[in-house]
Amino acid sequence: MEITDRQMELFVSGFCSFVLALSGAGWLLKSFERSSFIYFSDTGGSGIIFKKRPTKDCLPPGAGADAKAHVVVVGVSCPDLILPNGGTPAGTSSPASSSSLLNRLQLDDDIDGETRDLFVTVDDPKKHVCTMETYITYRITTKSTRVEFDLPEYSVRRRYQDFDWLRNKLEESQPTHLIPPLPEKFVVKGVVDRFSEEFVETRRKALDKFLKRITDHPVLSFNEHFNVFLTAKDLNAYKRQGMALLSRVGESVKHVTGGYKLRSRPLEFAAIGDYLDTFALKLGTIDRIAQRIIKEEIEYLVELREYGPVYSTWSALEGELAEPLEGVSACIGNCSTALEELTDDMTEDFLPVLREYILYSDSMKSVLKKRDQVQAEYEAKLEAVALRKEDRPKVPADVEKCQDRMECFNADLKADMERWQSNKRQDFRQLLMGMADKNIQYYEKVMSVPARPSPLSEEARLIARESLGQGPARNPAAATPAGPCPTVRDAAPGLGAEAPVGVPTGHSRAHAAHRSGSSLLPGPLGLAASCAPESGGLQSRERAGPRGPWGLSLKASSLRLLGLPYVGSESSFYSNLRVTKEGSME
Amino acid sequence: MEQAPPDLERQWQPAPLEPLGHADAGLQAAVGEEAEGSRDEVPGDGTMTENNFGLKKIEISVSEAEKRTGRNAMNMQETYTAYLIETRSVEHTDGQSVLTDSLWRRYSEFELLRNYLLVYYPHIVVPPLPEKRAEFVWHKLSADNMDPDFVERRRIGLENFLLRVASHPILCRDKIFYLFLTQEGNWKETVNETGFQLKADSRLKALNATFRVKNPDKRFTELKHYSDELQSVISHLLRVRARVADRLYGVYKVHGNYGRVFSEWSAIEKEMGDGLQSAGHHMDVYASSIDDILEDEEHYADQLKEYLFYAEALRAVCRKHELMQYDLEMAAQDLASKKQQCEELATGTVRTFSLKGMTTKLFGQETPEQREARIKVLEEQINEGEQQLKSKNLEGREFKFGPMLRNALARCNPVK
């Protein structure tokens, strides 16, 4: 069909306007963002949600103590407003749920990195030596597109004291929210070296986490003190100024909490309280166990370090055996190094997170108590009014205020709890999977015996294959160790064939034969088959006769594999751990 | 010193000087097999090595262990473990094995057998027995001789002992050994009748005495050094291994504590609950896996111990050789001095200062008859001495060239 000029014209103009419209919309969108609006459209409703700096007058009535809330919900009439990240708002337009709604939005925003507009990093620790004291400062780098920040980038230096100050200020000004914990303040001077690399690095990581948690919080990240902390050149001046002024009454919900006793905690908060108690307890136990494990592992390491060289000494005496023995010694050395790395990782990565969450739980419990106070005050006042038996239909203003305070506190707390729970799940998932991975790596390192081209290793491999039922199956029953540990087989299919397994002589084989349902292969290296409860057993009694007094049985035996510690069930366990974690921890 | 006694009991034992070629060839064959790998040697259903008992093939196994009570020499109740030894002869044609003998023996009888072999075959490195008492134990491992795991390991060790003896070309022909496998009653008496006990005692004394050999055989000295060093290295190794096992045990068991905590924690969690529960379960599995692992490692330790004892046996052989050498030197010296005496008497010259010379000068020379008599005695003694020397030399040569030792010496030349 021929396209006439007219049609072409129309098409071109239409196209151009379309493009213009698009870019215009795009520009509009950009400007919205820059002025911190977020526009969501839905299937036909008219929900627009604004995100901007709060001012008192623009808040709807009843927003109450949530004065710092930066989000205003306007005209959300359709309950099925679809948010870009697939979340659906739980409540409708009740003010009490506004912050929870928006907290959830913020949560989604975090996952979607594009809408994040504040990035904070802690790094570069430096030691400062002054006349009075020596201390460490950390560099804080901030990048932000938020209006609250005059410049897009900041870089300041802060010391631990400053962090402490910040936290206190946040607690004061945002008492209804859960403030993340700081790493421990006091260090026993004699025991721990405050300036050692490990200590400083651990602390730096914890401080970084602290700031990142605040950054991610929809309310806390807009806190004035936080802003100053990130940007001011001279923080001390600001601190002095802050102390001089009386904190504005309206700014905080701090009350002289005198003598209000709460009769009973509402169920949900009681549940939270109980949970936190148990949670902190369990974490404490895990921390202690982990420390104990590390200690035991270090002692094991000490012995291993002595064990390896003995093989070297022996190899110096021998002729043909020299090489394999030296190999064993090297293997053991290998294992020692791998183990050391493992314990270091445990100490650096695992323990601090546990401690952080314990501290977190403690601070959360105190926030719960504050909430209780607020509720107690409200209930007391309410009772007082009721007792007065005045026939007033209207509840006095201050009681109403109390109620608002309480409700906002509850709302904030609930929202924060949920976000805390979600973060906790993520953090622990990462932590435990990390631990499992580290352990798996350890065992993999340990199993990586360099391939030896000698005929002995071939023999060893042959036997290994057989035992694992992969080779010419002498015992069909032993062919496939089915069992609850398919993961290792899947994860490490090559391991069974490659790594030489202890080659049995009269000892091991006969032993394996007798142990029905044995879960371990001959030799100290049970591999994949070891995790199967029924390895099929080597049913007939297999015995290899001795091969002469100075036998090659020595060579062919598990001897040279002895340096390798005990794999098999552990790597299967850790694989399972990983699988489980992946499966059930989302 | 003794000569090879023509005991009737030892008639099964061929002359010690059996053609070296044969014994060597036997060993060569065995060595050849070993080099090829174990695949060929061990047939499908797991049989043992053969044993040429006058062209019969025999399989030996120590199949069971049983706790027994009985009365000992002092008529007191005691508990001991007996082991069932089964021998099967293998028919050539169809490879079927028929149970020919089975009897029960206890550890002390094994010891008796070994001591007998040690006395009668001083030039052979006799395979060692598993240890009498559990040594090099790490703390959780039981040191109790009645512990089932210990008994099991001992059973394996005893079987290895029998198999090694049976596969030795010389030892396997010994009648006492054969009777050990076949004659249940009266075996002890039979052994004692050989009178080896006395020889054992005298040998023991001699071995422990200190003496110096003038011209030590270099190879034996090296062998002795090697065995000493091997002993010390292996015992060091075993000690450290025991400590390593101990520590590893600790690590695993502490992980078990995780099990309980994780499962308690899982009770308060919603989404994480299942994962934590499973993790806890796996921690428990992990913690309990160490028992099997270390039990298996004991087998490795047993093999090391076997070679530790082998090193001891080797050392004993070296010592015996030294003893023999010493006797030889003494005999030679004795002969030389007697010859000299004889010569002096015959020629009447006194070359060296001697009491006889002195007394002769002082109290007058002896009569020719007396001299004749003396010369005759001396000549007899010289003859005897020469005989002895010959036999000692023979013994020594056989010792040196005993097939086992030859190989051992060859292997013991470390490529430095």
Coordinates of N, CA, C and O in Angstrom, one line a residue, chain B residues 47-171:
Chain B
T47 N 39.8 -63.5 49.3 CA 40.5 -64.6 50.0 C 41.9 -64.2 50.4 O 42.4 -63.1 50.1
M48 N 42.4 -65.0 51.1 CA 43.7 -64.7 51.7 C 44.9 -65.2 50.8 O 44.7 -65.8 49.8
T49 N 46.0 -64.9 51.2 CA 47.2 -65.4 50.4 C 47.3 -66.9 50.7 O 46.8 -67.4 51.6
E50 N 48.0 -67.4 49.7 CA 48.1 -68.9 49.8 C 49.3 -69.2 50.7 O 50.1 -68.4 51.1
N51 N 49.4 -70.5 51.0 CA 50.4 -70.9 51.9 C 50.8 -72.3 51.4 O 50.0 -73.2 51.3
N52 N 52.1 -72.4 51.0 CA 52.5 -73.7 50.5 C 52.8 -74.6 51.6 O 53.9 -74.6 52.2
F53 N 51.9 -75.5 51.9 CA 52.2 -76.5 52.9 C 52.4 -77.8 52.2 O 51.4 -78.5 52.0
G54 N 53.5 -78.0 51.7 CA 53.7 -79.2 51.0 C 52.7 -79.2 49.8 O 51.9 -80.1 49.7
L55 N 52.7 -78.2 49.1 CA 51.8 -78.1 47.9 C 50.3 -77.9 48.1 O 49.5 -78.0 47.2
K56 N 50.0 -77.8 49.4 CA 48.6 -77.5 49.7 C 48.4 -76.0 49.8 O 49.2 -75.3 50.3
K57 N 47.2 -75.6 49.3 CA 46.9 -74.1 49.5 C 46.0 -74.0 50.7 O 45.0 -74.7 50.8
I58 N 46.3 -73.1 51.5 CA 45.5 -73.0 52.7 C 45.1 -71.5 52.9 O 45.9 -70.6 52.7
E59 N 43.9 -71.4 53.4 CA 43.5 -70.0 53.8 C 43.3 -70.0 55.3 O 42.9 -70.9 55.9
I60 N 43.8 -68.9 55.8 CA 43.7 -68.8 57.3 C 42.9 -67.5 57.6 O 43.1 -66.5 57.0
S61 N 42.1 -67.7 58.6 CA 41.4 -66.5 59.1 C 41.1 -66.6 60.5 O 40.9 -67.6 61.1
V62 N 41.2 -65.4 61.2 CA 40.8 -65.3 62.6 C 39.4 -64.7 62.5 O 39.3 -63.5 62.3
S63 N 38.4 -65.5 62.7 CA 37.1 -65.0 62.3 C 36.3 -64.5 63.5 O 35.5 -63.6 63.3
E64 N 36.5 -65.0 64.7 CA 35.7 -64.5 65.8 C 36.5 -64.3 67.0 O 37.6 -64.9 67.2
A65 N 35.9 -63.6 67.9 CA 36.5 -63.4 69.2 C 35.4 -63.7 70.3 O 34.2 -63.4 70.1
E66 N 35.8 -64.3 71.4 CA 34.8 -64.7 72.4 C 35.3 -64.4 73.8 O 36.5 -64.7 74.0
K67 N 34.5 -64.0 74.6 CA 34.9 -63.8 76.0 C 34.7 -65.1 76.7 O 33.7 -65.8 76.6
R68 N 35.7 -65.4 77.5 CA 35.7 -66.7 78.2 C 36.1 -66.5 79.6 O 36.9 -65.6 79.9
T69 N 35.7 -67.4 80.5 CA 36.2 -67.4 81.8 C 36.8 -68.8 82.1 O 36.4 -69.8 81.5
G70 N 37.9 -68.7 82.8 CA 38.5 -70.0 83.1 C 39.4 -69.9 84.4 O 39.4 -68.8 85.0
R71 N 40.0 -70.9 84.6 CA 40.9 -70.9 85.8 C 42.4 -70.8 85.3 O 42.8 -71.5 84.3
N72 N 43.1 -69.9 85.9 CA 44.5 -69.8 85.4 C 45.4 -70.7 86.2 O 45.0 -71.5 87.0
A73 N 46.7 -70.4 86.0 CA 47.7 -71.3 86.7 C 47.5 -71.3 88.2 O 47.8 -72.3 88.9
M74 N 47.2 -70.2 88.7 CA 47.0 -70.1 90.2 C 45.6 -70.4 90.6 O 45.2 -70.1 91.7
N75 N 44.9 -71.1 89.8 CA 43.6 -71.5 90.1 C 42.6 -70.4 90.5 O 41.8 -70.5 91.3
M76 N 42.8 -69.2 89.8 CA 41.9 -68.1 90.1 C 41.1 -67.9 88.9 O 41.5 -68.1 87.7
Q77 N 39.9 -67.4 89.1 CA 39.0 -67.1 88.0 C 39.6 -65.9 87.2 O 40.0 -64.9 87.8
E78 N 39.6 -66.1 85.9 CA 40.0 -65.0 85.1 C 39.1 -64.9 83.8 O 38.6 -66.0 83.4
T79 N 39.0 -63.7 83.3 CA 38.3 -63.6 82.0 C 39.3 -63.3 80.9 O 40.2 -62.5 81.1
Y80 N 39.2 -64.0 79.8 CA 40.1 -63.7 78.7 C 39.3 -63.8 77.4 O 38.1 -64.3 77.4
T81 N 39.9 -63.4 76.4 CA 39.2 -63.5 75.1 C 39.9 -64.6 74.2 O 41.1 -64.7 74.2
A82 N 39.1 -65.4 73.6 CA 39.6 -66.4 72.8 C 39.2 -66.1 71.3 O 38.2 -65.5 71.1
Y83 N 40.1 -66.5 70.4 CA 39.9 -66.1 69.0 C 39.8 -67.4 68.2 O 40.6 -68.4 68.4
L84 N 38.9 -67.4 67.3 CA 38.6 -68.6 66.5 C 39.5 -68.5 65.2 O 39.4 -67.6 64.5
I85 N 40.3 -69.6 65.1 CA 41.2 -69.6 63.9 C 40.6 -70.7 63.0 O 40.4 -71.8 63.4
E86 N 40.3 -70.3 61.8 CA 39.8 -71.2 60.8 C 40.8 -71.4 59.6 O 41.3 -70.4 59.1
T87 N 41.0 -72.6 59.3 CA 41.8 -72.9 58.1 C 41.0 -73.6 57.1 O 40.2 -74.5 57.4
R88 N 41.2 -73.2 55.9 CA 40.5 -73.8 54.8 C 41.5 -74.2 53.7 O 42.4 -73.4 53.4
S89 N 41.3 -75.4 53.2 CA 42.2 -75.7 52.1 C 41.5 -75.5 50.8 O 40.3 -75.7 50.7
V90 N 42.2 -75.0 49.9 CA 41.6 -74.6 48.6 C 42.0 -75.6 47.6 O 43.1 -75.9 47.3
E91 N 40.9 -76.2 47.0 CA 41.2 -77.2 45.9 C 41.6 -76.4 44.6 O 41.0 -75.4 44.3
H92 N 42.5 -77.0 44.0 CA 43.0 -76.3 42.8 C 42.0 -76.1 41.7 O 41.8 -75.1 41.1
T93 N 41.2 -77.2 41.5 CA 40.4 -77.2 40.3 C 39.3 -76.2 40.3 O 39.1 -75.4 39.4
D94 N 38.5 -76.3 41.4 CA 37.3 -75.4 41.3 C 37.4 -74.2 42.2 O 36.5 -73.4 42.3
G95 N 38.6 -74.1 43.0 CA 38.7 -72.9 43.8 C 37.8 -72.9 45.0 O 37.7 -72.0 45.8
Q96 N 37.1 -74.0 45.2 CA 36.2 -74.1 46.4 C 37.1 -74.3 47.6 O 38.1 -75.0 47.6
S97 N 36.7 -73.8 48.7 CA 37.5 -74.0 49.9 C 36.7 -74.8 50.9 O 35.5 -74.7 51.1
V98 N 37.4 -75.7 51.5 CA 36.8 -76.6 52.5 C 37.3 -76.3 53.9 O 38.6 -76.2 54.0
L99 N 36.5 -76.2 54.8 CA 37.0 -76.0 56.2 C 37.7 -77.2 56.7 O 37.1 -78.3 56.8
T100 N 39.0 -77.1 56.9 CA 39.7 -78.2 57.4 C 39.9 -78.2 58.9 O 39.9 -79.2 59.6
D101 N 40.2 -77.1 59.4 CA 40.4 -77.0 60.9 C 39.8 -75.7 61.5 O 39.8 -74.7 60.8
S102 N 39.4 -75.9 62.7 CA 39.1 -74.6 63.4 C 39.3 -74.8 64.8 O 38.9 -75.8 65.4
L103 N 40.0 -73.9 65.4 CA 40.2 -74.0 66.9 C 40.3 -72.7 67.5 O 40.4 -71.6 66.8
W104 N 40.2 -72.7 68.8 CA 40.3 -71.4 69.6 C 41.6 -71.2 70.2 O 42.2 -72.1 70.8
R105 N 42.1 -70.0 70.1 CA 43.4 -69.7 70.8 C 43.3 -68.4 71.5 O 42.5 -67.5 71.1
R106 N 44.1 -68.3 72.5 CA 44.1 -67.0 73.2 C 45.4 -66.3 72.9 O 46.4 -66.9 72.4
Y107 N 45.4 -65.0 73.3 CA 46.6 -64.2 73.0 C 47.9 -64.7 73.5 O 48.9 -64.7 72.8
S108 N 47.9 -65.3 74.7 CA 49.1 -65.8 75.3 C 49.7 -67.0 74.4 O 50.9 -67.1 74.3
E109 N 48.8 -67.7 73.8 CA 49.3 -68.8 72.9 C 50.0 -68.2 71.7 O 51.0 -68.8 71.2
F110 N 49.4 -67.1 71.2 CA 50.1 -66.5 70.0 C 51.5 -66.0 70.5 O 52.5 -66.1 69.7
E111 N 51.5 -65.5 71.7 CA 52.8 -65.0 72.2 C 53.8 -66.1 72.2 O 55.0 -66.0 71.8
L112 N 53.4 -67.3 72.7 CA 54.2 -68.4 72.8 C 54.8 -68.8 71.5 O 56.0 -69.1 71.3
L113 N 53.9 -68.9 70.5 CA 54.3 -69.2 69.1 C 55.4 -68.3 68.6 O 56.4 -68.7 68.1
R114 N 55.1 -67.0 68.9 CA 56.1 -66.0 68.4 C 57.4 -66.2 69.1 O 58.5 -66.1 68.4
N115 N 57.4 -66.4 70.4 CA 58.7 -66.5 71.1 C 59.5 -67.7 70.6 O 60.7 -67.7 70.4
Y116 N 58.7 -68.8 70.3 CA 59.3 -70.0 69.7 C 60.0 -69.6 68.4 O 61.2 -70.0 68.2
L117 N 59.3 -68.9 67.6 CA 59.8 -68.6 66.3 C 61.1 -67.7 66.4 O 62.0 -67.8 65.6
L118 N 61.0 -66.8 67.4 CA 62.1 -65.9 67.5 C 63.4 -66.7 67.9 O 64.5 -66.4 67.5
V119 N 63.2 -67.7 68.7 CA 64.4 -68.5 69.2 C 64.9 -69.3 68.1 O 66.1 -69.4 67.8
Y120 N 64.0 -70.0 67.3 CA 64.5 -70.9 66.3 C 64.9 -70.3 65.0 O 65.6 -70.9 64.2
Y121 N 64.4 -69.1 64.8 CA 64.8 -68.4 63.5 C 65.4 -67.1 63.8 O 64.8 -66.1 63.5
P122 N 66.6 -67.1 64.4 CA 67.1 -65.8 64.8 C 67.4 -64.9 63.7 O 67.5 -63.7 63.9
H123 N 67.6 -65.4 62.5 CA 68.0 -64.6 61.4 C 66.8 -64.1 60.6 O 67.0 -63.4 59.6
I124 N 65.6 -64.4 61.1 CA 64.4 -63.9 60.4 C 63.7 -62.9 61.2 O 63.6 -63.0 62.4
V125 N 63.3 -61.9 60.5 CA 62.5 -60.8 61.2 C 61.1 -61.4 61.3 O 60.3 -61.4 60.4
V126 N 60.8 -61.8 62.5 CA 59.5 -62.4 62.7 C 58.4 -61.4 62.8 O 58.5 -60.4 63.5
P127 N 57.3 -61.6 62.1 CA 56.2 -60.6 62.2 C 55.7 -60.3 63.6 O 55.7 -61.2 64.4
P128 N 55.3 -59.1 63.9 CA 55.0 -58.8 65.3 C 53.5 -59.1 65.5 O 52.7 -59.2 64.6
L129 N 53.2 -59.2 66.8 CA 51.8 -59.4 67.2 C 51.3 -58.0 67.5 O 52.0 -57.0 67.8
P130 N 49.9 -57.9 67.5 CA 49.3 -56.6 68.0 C 49.7 -56.4 69.5 O 50.0 -57.4 70.2
E131 N 49.6 -55.2 69.9 CA 50.1 -54.9 71.2 C 49.3 -55.6 72.3 O 48.1 -55.9 72.2
K132 N 50.0 -55.8 73.4 CA 49.4 -56.6 74.5 C 48.4 -55.7 75.2 O 47.3 -56.1 75.5
R133 N 48.9 -54.5 75.5 CA 48.0 -53.6 76.2 C 47.8 -52.3 75.3 O 48.7 -52.0 74.5
A134 N 46.7 -51.7 75.4 CA 46.5 -50.5 74.6 C 47.4 -49.4 75.0 O 47.3 -48.9 76.1
E135 N 48.2 -49.0 74.1 CA 49.1 -47.8 74.4 C 48.8 -46.7 73.4 O 48.1 -46.9 72.4
F136 N 49.4 -45.6 73.6 CA 49.2 -44.4 72.8 C 47.7 -44.1 72.7 O 47.2 -43.8 71.6
V137 N 47.0 -44.3 73.8 CA 45.5 -44.0 73.7 C 45.3 -42.5 73.9 O 46.0 -41.9 74.7
W138 N 44.3 -42.1 73.2 CA 43.9 -40.7 73.5 C 42.7 -40.8 74.4 O 42.1 -41.8 74.5
H139 N 42.3 -39.7 75.0 CA 41.6 -39.8 76.2 C 40.3 -40.5 76.2 O 39.9 -41.1 77.2
K140 N 39.6 -40.4 75.1 CA 38.3 -41.0 75.1 C 38.3 -42.5 74.8 O 37.4 -43.2 75.0
L141 N 39.4 -42.9 74.2 CA 39.5 -44.3 73.8 C 39.8 -45.1 75.0 O 40.6 -44.8 75.9
S142 N 39.1 -46.2 75.0 CA 39.2 -47.1 76.2 C 40.5 -47.9 76.2 O 41.0 -48.3 75.1
A143 N 41.1 -48.0 77.3 CA 42.4 -48.7 77.4 C 42.1 -50.1 78.0 O 43.0 -50.8 78.4
D144 N 40.8 -50.4 77.9 CA 40.4 -51.7 78.5 C 40.6 -52.8 77.5 O 40.1 -52.7 76.4
N145 N 41.2 -53.9 77.9 CA 41.4 -55.0 77.0 C 40.2 -55.7 76.6 O 40.2 -56.5 75.6
M146 N 39.1 -55.5 77.3 CA 37.9 -56.2 77.0 C 37.0 -55.4 76.1 O 35.9 -55.8 75.7
D147 N 37.4 -54.1 75.9 CA 36.6 -53.2 75.1 C 36.4 -53.8 73.7 O 37.3 -54.2 73.0
P148 N 35.2 -53.9 73.2 CA 34.9 -54.6 71.9 C 35.7 -54.0 70.7 O 36.1 -54.8 69.9
D149 N 35.9 -52.7 70.7 CA 36.6 -52.2 69.6 C 38.1 -52.7 69.7 O 38.7 -53.0 68.7
F150 N 38.6 -52.7 70.9 CA 40.0 -53.1 71.0 C 40.1 -54.6 70.6 O 41.0 -55.0 69.9
V151 N 39.1 -55.4 71.0 CA 39.2 -56.8 70.7 C 39.1 -57.0 69.2 O 39.8 -57.8 68.6
E152 N 38.3 -56.2 68.6 CA 38.1 -56.3 67.1 C 39.5 -56.0 66.4 O 39.9 -56.7 65.5
R153 N 40.1 -54.9 66.9 CA 41.4 -54.5 66.3 C 42.4 -55.6 66.5 O 43.2 -55.9 65.6
R154 N 42.3 -56.2 67.7 CA 43.3 -57.2 68.0 C 43.1 -58.4 67.1 O 44.0 -59.0 66.6
R155 N 41.8 -58.7 66.9 CA 41.5 -59.9 66.0 C 42.1 -59.7 64.6 O 42.7 -60.6 64.1
I156 N 42.0 -58.5 64.1 CA 42.6 -58.2 62.8 C 44.1 -58.3 62.9 O 44.7 -58.9 62.0
G157 N 44.7 -57.8 64.0 CA 46.1 -57.9 64.1 C 46.6 -59.3 64.1 O 47.6 -59.6 63.5
L158 N 45.9 -60.1 64.9 CA 46.3 -61.5 65.0 C 46.2 -62.2 63.6 O 47.1 -63.0 63.3
E159 N 45.2 -61.9 62.9 CA 45.0 -62.5 61.6 C 46.2 -62.1 60.7 O 46.7 -62.9 60.0
N160 N 46.5 -60.8 60.7 CA 47.6 -60.4 59.9 C 48.9 -61.1 60.3 O 49.7 -61.5 59.4
F161 N 49.1 -61.3 61.6 CA 50.3 -62.0 62.0 C 50.3 -63.4 61.4 O 51.3 -63.8 60.8
L162 N 49.2 -64.1 61.5 CA 49.2 -65.5 61.0 C 49.4 -65.5 59.5 O 50.2 -66.3 59.0
L163 N 48.8 -64.5 58.8 CA 49.0 -64.5 57.4 C 50.4 -64.1 57.0 O 51.0 -64.7 56.0
R164 N 51.0 -63.3 57.7 CA 52.4 -62.9 57.4 C 53.3 -64.1 57.6 O 54.2 -64.4 56.8
V165 N 53.1 -64.8 58.8 CA 53.9 -66.0 59.0 C 53.7 -67.0 57.9 O 54.7 -67.6 57.4
A166 N 52.5 -67.2 57.6 CA 52.1 -68.2 56.5 C 52.7 -67.8 55.2 O 53.0 -68.7 54.4
S167 N 52.9 -66.6 54.9 CA 53.4 -66.2 53.6 C 54.9 -66.1 53.6 O 55.5 -65.9 52.6
H168 N 55.5 -66.4 54.7 CA 57.0 -66.4 54.8 C 57.5 -67.7 54.3 O 57.1 -68.8 54.8
P169 N 58.4 -67.7 53.3 CA 58.8 -69.0 52.7 C 59.4 -70.0 53.7 O 59.3 -71.2 53.5
I170 N 60.0 -69.5 54.7 CA 60.7 -70.4 55.7 C 59.8 -70.7 56.8 O 59.6 -71.8 57.2
L171 N 59.2 -69.6 57.4 CA 58.4 -69.8 58.6 C 57.2 -70.7 58.4 O 56.8 -71.4 59.3

